[in-house]
Amino acid sequence: METIDSVKQISSEIRNSLLKEGASLVGFADIRPIPSEARQSMDHAISIGVALNPAIIRRVGLNGPTREYSYDKVRANSLANYLCEFGTKLLTDRGYKAVPLLADDHKKVDKQTVSAPFQHKTAATRAGLGWIGKSALLVTEEYGSALRLSTILTDAVLECGTPIEISKCGECQECTNACPAKAINGTLWDIAKSKEDILKGRNHLINLTNCSRYYSKTNEMLGIVAPARVCGICIAACPKTKRYIGEK
């Protein structure tokens, strides 16, 4: 059985190693409240965040979706995936079980709900890295929504953060007002409703049909092939993102 010191040591080693390799954020989550099947019987998760390029996000805010934004998503996803595999090896080399959940594994995404059996956002909120915004994206204090995420499920006992289960968006409607597809409902994240969404194949925060139609339109306009999805307007509109990219 791990001691407090050993838990702190392995957590510190993993966090520092991932940050050294290029992670922007690293958090540890107790995921035991999640159904066992979804978490593959693992008790803990490592949430890894890779920040998007602030200059590119700034231009999305000014000009709308761009091809360079799609390229930056690929870059950030690639790094997030590398970090996921790197962290998984750190754990397995120490004798722990670890399952990598890559940033862009479209095979596991439900096309109706645009969600996976275990969501990266779940690990991130339970690790205390951020909350779910009105845009249905993770919002962090450091980077707003300008992040790509990957996750490692593991049986290693880690020094977990305090879960965030309440939205900090308040009355802000910046992403709602900025969305050209009128896909964001403008309602606060409700964790109980999010659990119902998974069961009922819906999303209480956004109109998925409107969002998907706009994605398809911009993809065609920019010559981007599915399953890639390019917009980013709600990311750029978030006040937390604006602080990260150097706007007020």
PDB file of C-alpha atoms in Angstrom:
ATOM      1  CA  MET A   1       0.000   0.000   0.000  1.00  0.00           C
ATOM      2  CA  GLU A   2       1.352   3.412  -0.978  1.00  0.00           C
ATOM      3  CA  THR A   3       2.386   5.854   1.741  1.00  0.00           C
ATOM      4  CA  ILE A   4       1.565   9.559   1.596  1.00  0.00           C
ATOM      5  CA  ASP A   5       5.187  10.277   0.731  1.00  0.00           C
ATOM      6  CA  SER A   6       5.257   7.712  -2.080  1.00  0.00           C
ATOM      7  CA  VAL A   7       2.006   9.099  -3.534  1.00  0.00           C
ATOM      8  CA  LYS A   8       3.451  12.609  -3.476  1.00  0.00           C
ATOM      9  CA  GLN A   9       6.688  11.404  -5.034  1.00  0.00           C
ATOM     10  CA  ILE A  10       5.147   9.528  -7.964  1.00  0.00           C
ATOM     11  CA  SER A  11       2.705  12.399  -8.568  1.00  0.00           C
ATOM     12  CA  SER A  12       5.518  14.944  -8.565  1.00  0.00           C
ATOM     13  CA  GLU A  13       7.683  12.825 -10.865  1.00  0.00           C
ATOM     14  CA  ILE A  14       4.892  12.348 -13.396  1.00  0.00           C
ATOM     15  CA  ARG A  15       3.779  15.990 -13.334  1.00  0.00           C
ATOM     16  CA  ASN A  16       7.311  17.358 -13.697  1.00  0.00           C
ATOM     17  CA  SER A  17       8.189  14.881 -16.456  1.00  0.00           C
ATOM     18  CA  LEU A  18       5.084  15.770 -18.477  1.00  0.00           C
ATOM     19  CA  LEU A  19       5.621  19.511 -18.028  1.00  0.00           C
ATOM     20  CA  LYS A  20       9.251  19.129 -19.083  1.00  0.00           C
ATOM     21  CA  GLU A  21       8.122  17.311 -22.240  1.00  0.00           C
ATOM     22  CA  GLY A  22       5.795  20.162 -23.209  1.00  0.00           C
ATOM     23  CA  ALA A  23       2.508  19.856 -21.315  1.00  0.00           C
ATOM     24  CA  SER A  24       0.836  23.155 -20.435  1.00  0.00           C
ATOM     25  CA  LEU A  25      -1.296  21.719 -17.621  1.00  0.00           C
ATOM     26  CA  VAL A  26      -1.242  18.420 -15.725  1.00  0.00           C
ATOM     27  CA  GLY A  27      -3.811  17.299 -13.162  1.00  0.00           C
ATOM     28  CA  PHE A  28      -4.653  14.132 -11.249  1.00  0.00           C
ATOM     29  CA  ALA A  29      -8.225  12.992 -10.694  1.00  0.00           C
ATOM     30  CA  ASP A  30     -10.074  10.497  -8.532  1.00  0.00           C
ATOM     31  CA  ILE A  31     -12.523   8.997 -11.028  1.00  0.00           C
ATOM     32  CA  ARG A  32     -14.116   6.340  -8.835  1.00  0.00           C
ATOM     33  CA  PRO A  33     -17.530   8.101  -8.959  1.00  0.00           C
ATOM     34  CA  ILE A  34     -17.575   7.431 -12.738  1.00  0.00           C
ATOM     35  CA  PRO A  35     -19.164   4.115 -13.837  1.00  0.00           C
ATOM     36  CA  SER A  36     -16.521   1.370 -13.788  1.00  0.00           C
ATOM     37  CA  GLU A  37     -17.042   0.392 -17.434  1.00  0.00           C
ATOM     38  CA  ALA A  38     -16.412   3.940 -18.682  1.00  0.00           C
ATOM     39  CA  ARG A  39     -13.180   4.263 -16.686  1.00  0.00           C
ATOM     40  CA  GLN A  40     -12.060   0.733 -17.597  1.00  0.00           C
ATOM     41  CA  SER A  41     -11.988  -0.206 -13.900  1.00  0.00           C
ATOM     42  CA  MET A  42      -9.218   2.313 -13.178  1.00  0.00           C
ATOM     43  CA  ASP A  43      -9.519   4.544 -10.104  1.00  0.00           C
ATOM     44  CA  HIS A  44      -7.450   7.537 -11.169  1.00  0.00           C
ATOM     45  CA  ALA A  45      -6.800   9.649 -14.239  1.00  0.00           C
ATOM     46  CA  ILE A  46      -4.106  12.009 -15.414  1.00  0.00           C
ATOM     47  CA  SER A  47      -5.416  14.986 -17.379  1.00  0.00           C
ATOM     48  CA  ILE A  48      -2.940  16.528 -19.816  1.00  0.00           C
ATOM     49  CA  GLY A  49      -3.529  19.912 -21.445  1.00  0.00           C
ATOM     50  CA  VAL A  50      -1.646  21.416 -24.395  1.00  0.00           C
ATOM     51  CA  ALA A  51      -2.273  25.086 -25.114  1.00  0.00           C
ATOM     52  CA  LEU A  52      -3.165  26.314 -28.583  1.00  0.00           C
ATOM     53  CA  ASN A  53      -1.090  29.065 -30.182  1.00  0.00           C
ATOM     54  CA  PRO A  54      -2.337  32.405 -28.778  1.00  0.00           C
ATOM     55  CA  ALA A  55      -1.598  34.367 -31.968  1.00  0.00           C
ATOM     56  CA  ILE A  56      -3.648  31.929 -34.048  1.00  0.00           C
ATOM     57  CA  ILE A  57      -6.571  32.034 -31.612  1.00  0.00           C
ATOM     58  CA  ARG A  58      -6.410  35.829 -31.682  1.00  0.00           C
ATOM     59  CA  ARG A  59      -6.785  35.777 -35.475  1.00  0.00           C
ATOM     60  CA  VAL A  60      -9.750  33.388 -35.226  1.00  0.00           C
ATOM     61  CA  GLY A  61     -11.405  35.951 -32.961  1.00  0.00           C
ATOM     62  CA  LEU A  62     -10.813  38.665 -35.543  1.00  0.00           C
ATOM     63  CA  ASN A  63     -11.417  36.800 -38.812  1.00  0.00           C
ATOM     64  CA  GLY A  64     -13.276  33.580 -37.999  1.00  0.00           C
ATOM     65  CA  PRO A  65     -12.154  29.989 -38.681  1.00  0.00           C
ATOM     66  CA  THR A  66      -8.852  29.560 -40.526  1.00  0.00           C
ATOM     67  CA  ARG A  67      -6.756  26.756 -41.961  1.00  0.00           C
ATOM     68  CA  GLU A  68      -3.873  27.701 -39.675  1.00  0.00           C
ATOM     69  CA  TYR A  69      -6.176  27.023 -36.721  1.00  0.00           C
ATOM     70  CA  SER A  70      -6.834  23.531 -38.085  1.00  0.00           C
ATOM     71  CA  TYR A  71      -3.072  22.993 -38.395  1.00  0.00           C
ATOM     72  CA  ASP A  72      -2.523  24.177 -34.836  1.00  0.00           C
ATOM     73  CA  LYS A  73      -5.161  21.757 -33.565  1.00  0.00           C
ATOM     74  CA  VAL A  74      -3.240  18.962 -35.287  1.00  0.00           C
ATOM     75  CA  ARG A  75       0.001  20.177 -33.671  1.00  0.00           C
ATOM     76  CA  ALA A  76      -1.543  20.380 -30.206  1.00  0.00           C
ATOM     77  CA  ASN A  77      -3.282  17.014 -30.613  1.00  0.00           C
ATOM     78  CA  SER A  78      -0.016  15.413 -31.714  1.00  0.00           C
ATOM     79  CA  LEU A  79       1.805  16.748 -28.663  1.00  0.00           C
ATOM     80  CA  ALA A  80      -1.057  15.758 -26.349  1.00  0.00           C
ATOM     81  CA  ASN A  81      -0.958  12.245 -27.819  1.00  0.00           C
ATOM     82  CA  TYR A  82       2.813  12.009 -27.415  1.00  0.00           C
ATOM     83  CA  LEU A  83       2.522  13.120 -23.789  1.00  0.00           C
ATOM     84  CA  CYS A  84      -0.247  10.601 -23.223  1.00  0.00           C
ATOM     85  CA  GLU A  85       1.911   7.749 -24.516  1.00  0.00           C
ATOM     86  CA  PHE A  86       4.956   9.096 -22.664  1.00  0.00           C
ATOM     87  CA  GLY A  87       3.065   9.260 -19.365  1.00  0.00           C
ATOM     88  CA  THR A  88       1.612   5.809 -19.918  1.00  0.00           C
ATOM     89  CA  LYS A  89       5.121   4.378 -20.297  1.00  0.00           C
ATOM     90  CA  LEU A  90       6.273   6.159 -17.126  1.00  0.00           C
ATOM     91  CA  LEU A  91       3.526   4.348 -15.239  1.00  0.00           C
ATOM     92  CA  THR A  92       3.880   0.919 -16.819  1.00  0.00           C
ATOM     93  CA  ASP A  93       7.661   1.015 -16.313  1.00  0.00           C
ATOM     94  CA  ARG A  94       6.899   1.400 -12.600  1.00  0.00           C
ATOM     95  CA  GLY A  95       4.573  -1.588 -12.606  1.00  0.00           C
ATOM     96  CA  TYR A  96       1.238   0.242 -12.792  1.00  0.00           C
ATOM     97  CA  LYS A  97      -1.584  -0.334 -15.226  1.00  0.00           C
ATOM     98  CA  ALA A  98      -2.242   2.580 -17.556  1.00  0.00           C
ATOM     99  CA  VAL A  99      -4.590   3.176 -20.482  1.00  0.00           C
ATOM    100  CA  PRO A 100      -3.911   6.098 -22.869  1.00  0.00           C
ATOM    101  CA  LEU A 101      -6.922   8.015 -24.189  1.00  0.00           C
ATOM    102  CA  LEU A 102      -5.666  10.061 -27.114  1.00  0.00           C
ATOM    103  CA  ALA A 103      -6.757  13.591 -27.959  1.00  0.00           C
ATOM    104  CA  ASP A 104      -8.093  12.807 -31.413  1.00  0.00           C
ATOM    105  CA  ASP A 105      -9.381   9.233 -31.240  1.00  0.00           C
ATOM    106  CA  HIS A 106     -12.488   9.794 -33.394  1.00  0.00           C
ATOM    107  CA  LYS A 107     -13.285   6.066 -33.462  1.00  0.00           C
ATOM    108  CA  LYS A 108     -14.553   6.237 -29.886  1.00  0.00           C
ATOM    109  CA  VAL A 109     -16.671   9.371 -30.343  1.00  0.00           C
ATOM    110  CA  ASP A 110     -20.452   9.032 -30.505  1.00  0.00           C
ATOM    111  CA  LYS A 111     -21.484  10.908 -33.658  1.00  0.00           C
ATOM    112  CA  GLN A 112     -24.845  11.881 -32.160  1.00  0.00           C
ATOM    113  CA  THR A 113     -23.548  13.397 -28.922  1.00  0.00           C
ATOM    114  CA  VAL A 114     -19.970  14.177 -30.084  1.00  0.00           C
ATOM    115  CA  SER A 115     -18.696  12.561 -26.883  1.00  0.00           C
ATOM    116  CA  ALA A 116     -16.680   9.507 -25.889  1.00  0.00           C
ATOM    117  CA  PRO A 117     -17.423   6.863 -23.214  1.00  0.00           C
ATOM    118  CA  PHE A 118     -14.904   8.634 -20.957  1.00  0.00           C
ATOM    119  CA  GLN A 119     -14.485  12.317 -21.732  1.00  0.00           C
ATOM    120  CA  HIS A 120     -11.226  14.220 -21.369  1.00  0.00           C
ATOM    121  CA  LYS A 121     -13.245  17.040 -19.811  1.00  0.00           C
ATOM    122  CA  THR A 122     -14.396  14.709 -17.034  1.00  0.00           C
ATOM    123  CA  ALA A 123     -10.814  13.973 -16.005  1.00  0.00           C
ATOM    124  CA  ALA A 124      -9.922  17.666 -16.211  1.00  0.00           C
ATOM    125  CA  THR A 125     -12.815  18.898 -14.067  1.00  0.00           C
ATOM    126  CA  ARG A 126     -12.299  16.139 -11.515  1.00  0.00           C
ATOM    127  CA  ALA A 127      -8.599  17.066 -11.393  1.00  0.00           C
ATOM    128  CA  GLY A 128      -9.579  20.653 -10.614  1.00  0.00           C
ATOM    129  CA  LEU A 129      -8.087  22.095 -13.796  1.00  0.00           C
ATOM    130  CA  GLY A 130     -11.271  23.890 -14.833  1.00  0.00           C
ATOM    131  CA  TRP A 131     -15.003  23.751 -15.387  1.00  0.00           C
ATOM    132  CA  ILE A 132     -17.323  23.244 -18.345  1.00  0.00           C
ATOM    133  CA  GLY A 133     -18.294  26.503 -20.003  1.00  0.00           C
ATOM    134  CA  LYS A 134     -21.540  27.431 -21.722  1.00  0.00           C
ATOM    135  CA  SER A 135     -19.844  26.369 -24.965  1.00  0.00           C
ATOM    136  CA  ALA A 136     -19.533  22.813 -23.534  1.00  0.00           C
ATOM    137  CA  LEU A 137     -15.741  23.209 -23.610  1.00  0.00           C
ATOM    138  CA  LEU A 138     -13.370  23.034 -20.668  1.00  0.00           C
ATOM    139  CA  VAL A 139     -12.545  26.499 -19.326  1.00  0.00           C
ATOM    140  CA  THR A 140      -9.334  27.002 -17.349  1.00  0.00           C
ATOM    141  CA  GLU A 141      -8.040  30.051 -15.518  1.00  0.00           C
ATOM    142  CA  GLU A 142      -4.693  29.875 -17.313  1.00  0.00           C
ATOM    143  CA  TYR A 143      -5.689  29.250 -20.935  1.00  0.00           C
ATOM    144  CA  GLY A 144      -9.436  29.685 -21.131  1.00  0.00           C
ATOM    145  CA  SER A 145     -10.714  27.108 -23.626  1.00  0.00           C
ATOM    146  CA  ALA A 146      -7.611  27.254 -25.833  1.00  0.00           C
ATOM    147  CA  LEU A 147      -6.463  23.745 -24.927  1.00  0.00           C
ATOM    148  CA  ARG A 148      -6.352  20.267 -26.390  1.00  0.00           C
ATOM    149  CA  LEU A 149      -6.638  17.389 -23.933  1.00  0.00           C
ATOM    150  CA  SER A 150      -5.536  13.798 -23.544  1.00  0.00           C
ATOM    151  CA  THR A 151      -6.046  11.461 -20.600  1.00  0.00           C
ATOM    152  CA  ILE A 152      -4.379   8.493 -18.948  1.00  0.00           C
ATOM    153  CA  LEU A 153      -6.463   6.072 -16.895  1.00  0.00           C
ATOM    154  CA  THR A 154      -4.414   4.270 -14.247  1.00  0.00           C
ATOM    155  CA  ASP A 155      -4.472   2.172 -11.101  1.00  0.00           C
ATOM    156  CA  ALA A 156      -1.641   4.250  -9.610  1.00  0.00           C
ATOM    157  CA  VAL A 157      -2.663   6.157  -6.484  1.00  0.00           C
ATOM    158  CA  LEU A 158      -2.040   9.841  -7.175  1.00  0.00           C
ATOM    159  CA  GLU A 159      -2.246  13.140  -5.322  1.00  0.00           C
ATOM    160  CA  CYS A 160      -5.572  14.268  -6.766  1.00  0.00           C
ATOM    161  CA  GLY A 161      -6.907  17.767  -7.153  1.00  0.00           C
ATOM    162  CA  THR A 162     -10.228  19.014  -5.798  1.00  0.00           C
ATOM    163  CA  PRO A 163     -13.008  18.387  -8.338  1.00  0.00           C
ATOM    164  CA  ILE A 164     -14.761  21.414  -9.819  1.00  0.00           C
ATOM    165  CA  GLU A 165     -18.458  20.672 -10.186  1.00  0.00           C
ATOM    166  CA  ILE A 166     -19.928  24.168 -10.475  1.00  0.00           C
ATOM    167  CA  SER A 167     -19.591  26.529 -13.437  1.00  0.00           C
ATOM    168  CA  LYS A 168     -17.678  29.763 -12.906  1.00  0.00           C
ATOM    169  CA  CYS A 169     -19.110  31.411 -16.025  1.00  0.00           C
ATOM    170  CA  GLY A 170     -21.759  33.322 -14.084  1.00  0.00           C
ATOM    171  CA  GLU A 171     -23.775  35.706 -16.258  1.00  0.00           C
ATOM    172  CA  CYS A 172     -21.137  35.900 -19.001  1.00  0.00           C
ATOM    173  CA  GLN A 173     -22.599  35.342 -22.481  1.00  0.00           C
ATOM    174  CA  GLU A 174     -19.567  36.144 -24.648  1.00  0.00           C
ATOM    175  CA  CYS A 175     -19.354  32.733 -26.340  1.00  0.00           C
ATOM    176  CA  THR A 176     -23.137  32.571 -26.724  1.00  0.00           C
ATOM    177  CA  ASN A 177     -23.263  35.938 -28.464  1.00  0.00           C
ATOM    178  CA  ALA A 178     -20.226  35.222 -30.641  1.00  0.00           C
ATOM    179  CA  CYS A 179     -21.426  31.868 -32.011  1.00  0.00           C
ATOM    180  CA  PRO A 180     -22.427  32.369 -35.689  1.00  0.00           C
ATOM    181  CA  ALA A 181     -24.431  29.123 -35.639  1.00  0.00           C
ATOM    182  CA  LYS A 182     -26.511  30.189 -32.622  1.00  0.00           C
ATOM    183  CA  ALA A 183     -25.617  26.774 -31.239  1.00  0.00           C
ATOM    184  CA  ILE A 184     -24.844  27.786 -27.645  1.00  0.00           C
ATOM    185  CA  ASN A 185     -27.886  27.856 -25.387  1.00  0.00           C
ATOM    186  CA  GLY A 186     -26.351  30.246 -22.855  1.00  0.00           C
ATOM    187  CA  THR A 187     -27.104  28.049 -19.856  1.00  0.00           C
ATOM    188  CA  LEU A 188     -24.757  27.151 -17.027  1.00  0.00           C
ATOM    189  CA  TRP A 189     -23.146  23.729 -16.834  1.00  0.00           C
ATOM    190  CA  ASP A 190     -25.142  21.420 -14.591  1.00  0.00           C
ATOM    191  CA  ILE A 191     -23.240  18.261 -13.670  1.00  0.00           C
ATOM    192  CA  ALA A 192     -26.455  16.344 -12.960  1.00  0.00           C
ATOM    193  CA  LYS A 193     -27.813  17.244 -16.408  1.00  0.00           C
ATOM    194  CA  SER A 194     -24.485  16.259 -17.967  1.00  0.00           C
ATOM    195  CA  LYS A 195     -24.894  12.764 -16.544  1.00  0.00           C
ATOM    196  CA  GLU A 196     -28.424  12.630 -18.004  1.00  0.00           C
ATOM    197  CA  ASP A 197     -27.073  13.824 -21.355  1.00  0.00           C
ATOM    198  CA  ILE A 198     -24.832  10.757 -21.605  1.00  0.00           C
ATOM    199  CA  LEU A 199     -27.778   8.454 -20.996  1.00  0.00           C
ATOM    200  CA  LYS A 200     -30.178  10.284 -23.305  1.00  0.00           C
ATOM    201  CA  GLY A 201     -27.811  11.148 -26.162  1.00  0.00           C
ATOM    202  CA  ARG A 202     -28.042  14.917 -25.914  1.00  0.00           C
ATOM    203  CA  ASN A 203     -26.172  17.994 -24.686  1.00  0.00           C
ATOM    204  CA  HIS A 204     -27.978  20.531 -22.485  1.00  0.00           C
ATOM    205  CA  LEU A 205     -25.464  23.278 -23.256  1.00  0.00           C
ATOM    206  CA  ILE A 206     -25.383  23.392 -27.045  1.00  0.00           C
ATOM    207  CA  ASN A 207     -27.489  22.612 -30.093  1.00  0.00           C
ATOM    208  CA  LEU A 208     -25.347  19.906 -31.653  1.00  0.00           C
ATOM    209  CA  THR A 209     -27.183  20.037 -34.984  1.00  0.00           C
ATOM    210  CA  ASN A 210     -26.513  23.746 -35.463  1.00  0.00           C
ATOM    211  CA  CYS A 211     -22.907  23.317 -34.361  1.00  0.00           C
ATOM    212  CA  SER A 212     -22.300  20.414 -36.749  1.00  0.00           C
ATOM    213  CA  ARG A 213     -23.887  22.248 -39.679  1.00  0.00           C
ATOM    214  CA  TYR A 214     -21.592  25.213 -39.168  1.00  0.00           C
ATOM    215  CA  TYR A 215     -18.568  22.935 -38.845  1.00  0.00           C
ATOM    216  CA  SER A 216     -19.512  21.285 -42.145  1.00  0.00           C
ATOM    217  CA  LYS A 217     -19.902  24.664 -43.807  1.00  0.00           C
ATOM    218  CA  THR A 218     -16.535  25.971 -42.617  1.00  0.00           C
ATOM    219  CA  ASN A 219     -14.789  22.688 -43.393  1.00  0.00           C
ATOM    220  CA  GLU A 220     -16.057  22.847 -46.974  1.00  0.00           C
ATOM    221  CA  MET A 221     -15.126  26.503 -47.295  1.00  0.00           C
ATOM    222  CA  LEU A 222     -11.592  25.874 -46.008  1.00  0.00           C
ATOM    223  CA  GLY A 223     -11.133  22.561 -47.815  1.00  0.00           C
ATOM    224  CA  ILE A 224     -10.756  20.575 -44.606  1.00  0.00           C
ATOM    225  CA  VAL A 225     -11.662  16.892 -44.634  1.00  0.00           C
ATOM    226  CA  ALA A 226     -13.742  15.218 -41.889  1.00  0.00           C
ATOM    227  CA  PRO A 227     -13.455  14.065 -39.134  1.00  0.00           C
ATOM    228  CA  ALA A 228     -11.532  17.282 -38.466  1.00  0.00           C
ATOM    229  CA  ARG A 229     -13.814  20.042 -37.169  1.00  0.00           C
ATOM    230  CA  VAL A 230     -12.750  23.659 -37.425  1.00  0.00           C
ATOM    231  CA  CYS A 231     -14.305  26.759 -35.923  1.00  0.00           C
ATOM    232  CA  GLY A 232     -12.789  28.114 -32.685  1.00  0.00           C
ATOM    233  CA  ILE A 233     -14.941  31.239 -32.449  1.00  0.00           C
ATOM    234  CA  CYS A 234     -16.342  30.353 -29.020  1.00  0.00           C
ATOM    235  CA  ILE A 235     -12.811  29.598 -27.794  1.00  0.00           C
ATOM    236  CA  ALA A 236     -11.564  33.008 -28.895  1.00  0.00           C
ATOM    237  CA  ALA A 237     -14.587  34.781 -27.383  1.00  0.00           C
ATOM    238  CA  CYS A 238     -14.111  33.442 -23.845  1.00  0.00           C
ATOM    239  CA  PRO A 239     -12.781  36.152 -21.466  1.00  0.00           C
ATOM    240  CA  LYS A 240     -10.390  33.625 -19.913  1.00  0.00           C
ATOM    241  CA  THR A 241      -9.007  32.842 -23.372  1.00  0.00           C
ATOM    242  CA  LYS A 242      -8.737  36.552 -24.163  1.00  0.00           C
ATOM    243  CA  ARG A 243      -6.572  37.048 -21.097  1.00  0.00           C
ATOM    244  CA  TYR A 244      -4.305  34.208 -22.284  1.00  0.00           C
ATOM    245  CA  ILE A 245      -3.973  35.568 -25.835  1.00  0.00           C
ATOM    246  CA  GLY A 246      -3.269  39.082 -24.601  1.00  0.00           C
ATOM    247  CA  GLU A 247      -6.663  40.706 -25.063  1.00  0.00           C
ATOM    248  CA  LYS A 248      -8.771  42.263 -22.325  1.00  0.00           C
TER     249      LYS A 248
END
